[in-house]
Amino acid sequence: MNARAPFQMTPILYTNLTSKADTIIHQGGTSSGKTYSNLQYFLIRALEKPRQKITVAGQDIPNLKSGSISDLETILYDIHSKIDPALKKIFETRYNSTDKKHYLCNGTYIEFKSYDNWQDAKNGKRDYLFANELNGIDYKIFEQLHIRTSKQTIVDFNADGPFYAHEKLNGDGYQWCFSNYKDNPFVNPNIVKKILSRINDKAWFDVYGLGKTGQSAGVIFKNVTWLKEGAELPEGLKQISYGLDFGYVNDPTVLVKTGYYDGALYGKVLLYEHSLTNPEIAAKLAKMPLEVNARIYCDSAEPKSIKELNNETRKHSRYYKFVEAVKGTDSVRNGVNHLLELPMRLVYCDEWKSEQLNYKWSDKKTDRNGRKIPVDNYNHIWDSMRYARSSFIHKSKNKLLGFAKGG
Ligand SMILES: Nc1ncnc2c1ncn2[C@@H]1O[C@H](COP(=O)(O)OP(=O)(O)OP(=O)(O)O)[C@@H](O)[C@H]1O
Ligand SMILES: [Mg+2]
């Protein structure tokens, strides 16, 4: 029985099936078919021999769940809905959701795992390793997994900037393969449209459109890991605060929700829209499940808008409050530095990714004390984050010192 039969070939699957390399590195743009084809490949390898172990490693479980775990389910569902009954049997899997292991009929399993540290990664050996979105996996962890893989390792990623793969995964036994959406015969036309709509955003398009390596020189926020698009913030999120940056026709109005959880700063964009009037902003927020008494820290340059938003919000019988964000000569630098203090875990959206790639330290100007300053561009979401966090901290400090003004 030929296990390749149910899969239509893609350049990535073809490369994997014909390669003799110990390690294949798939760098590519978004939707080039990397994850999907790699999983199909491992299903084929899984059936070649009984009782093999295949590990799919990812940054964390939520990312694996919304990414490769869900992709494998779709692939299996597809096989079962399309192929002839004789082949169906061999692709039947038993899934243990606690261990996140798919057992095939020959006793081989495909497990999905994330690792807290390199010690954790030292447990267990495997035949095949698939490191999905490698730049979300620490090098020390990858190294331990890679050493304990006997047959082959495959990795995939979008290269925001150069990272350890470019430096260390070279030489004998390593094969690099580059792909982008044009290499995926199955890509949804709406996704292609979305990708092409960002063609003028060079930093984004180079990485996610074309699959090139981004230029990370000067990028301010490198302390970011991305949660899947649409993901919820953690339930136990603490010190919640909101930031709002006003825009109108040329710039978007942005609202972010932020908070702390397990040693990291979390953020999610709740609103990113052009041409909104203040009553429209208030109406949109009134439909969101914001906490009663929440503070929404706004760009302090627009006190009139803040007042109007509070008036409008009362009409909707909602009890959160718009207040001015902390300001001052060094507020941008201080706010940026504050956001650099902790790892940030942010819910992915294309606009934010674009701001992350483009928001940079100036290589021409410094402040009057010779310190570096950011270029004032690609910072609508970052400004909202800054308002939310700096003001929250400022307020807590004032409270502790006993001169909180309220507001
Ligand atoms: N062999 C295939 N058969 C059917 N559909 C496929 C196949 N390969 C890819 N696709 C479709 O293309 C979509 C994008 O593929 P995939 O998620 O593998 O891209 P990717 O390169 O991993 O993207 P990203 O870099 O954003 O993670 C899949 O969700 C699936 O709908
Ligand atoms: Mg992928």
Short mmCIF file of N, CA and C in Angstrom, two decimals, residues 2 10 33 37 129 161-162 214 223 226 245 252 254 368 374 388 394 406:
data_model
loop_
_atom_site.label_atom_id
_atom_site.label_comp_id
_atom_site.label_asym_id
_atom_site.label_seq_id
_atom_site.Cartn_x
_atom_site.Cartn_y
_atom_site.Cartn_z
N ASN A 2 0.57 2.21 -0.83
CA ASN A 2 1.41 3.39 -0.93
C ASN A 2 0.86 4.55 -0.10
N THR A 10 3.37 19.04 -3.39
CA THR A 10 3.74 20.46 -3.38
C THR A 10 5.27 20.50 -3.47
N GLY A 33 2.75 26.79 2.51
CA GLY A 33 2.47 25.35 2.60
C GLY A 33 3.48 24.59 3.44
N SER A 37 2.61 20.72 4.44
CA SER A 37 3.38 19.71 3.70
C SER A 37 4.30 18.93 4.63
N LEU A 129 12.08 14.75 14.07
CA LEU A 129 11.70 15.99 14.76
C LEU A 129 11.19 17.00 13.74
N GLY A 161 13.90 38.20 11.04
CA GLY A 161 15.26 38.74 11.04
C GLY A 161 16.19 37.54 11.15
N PRO A 162 17.51 37.76 10.97
CA PRO A 162 18.42 36.64 11.11
C PRO A 162 18.36 36.09 12.54
N GLY A 214 14.19 39.15 7.11
CA GLY A 214 13.96 40.56 7.43
C GLY A 214 15.21 41.24 7.98
N ASN A 223 11.70 41.75 21.94
CA ASN A 223 11.28 40.91 23.07
C ASN A 223 9.83 40.43 22.93
N TRP A 226 4.72 35.84 19.46
CA TRP A 226 3.37 36.06 18.95
C TRP A 226 2.46 34.91 19.31
N ASP A 245 -4.99 55.15 21.04
CA ASP A 245 -4.32 56.17 20.24
C ASP A 245 -5.32 56.70 19.21
N PRO A 252 -4.87 55.19 11.95
CA PRO A 252 -5.98 54.44 12.55
C PRO A 252 -6.22 54.86 14.00
N VAL A 254 -6.63 53.23 17.51
CA VAL A 254 -6.21 51.91 18.02
C VAL A 254 -6.56 51.77 19.48
N ARG A 368 18.58 65.23 23.60
CA ARG A 368 19.58 66.25 23.96
C ARG A 368 20.68 65.69 24.86
N PRO A 374 13.37 56.69 19.25
CA PRO A 374 12.70 55.99 18.16
C PRO A 374 12.30 56.93 17.03
N ALA A 388 -1.00 52.57 27.88
CA ALA A 388 -1.62 51.63 28.81
C ALA A 388 -0.68 51.30 29.97
N HIS A 394 2.49 54.58 36.58
CA HIS A 394 2.54 55.92 37.14
C HIS A 394 1.46 56.07 38.21
N GLY A 406 -6.77 60.56 41.65
CA GLY A 406 -7.98 59.91 41.12
C GLY A 406 -8.17 60.37 39.70
#
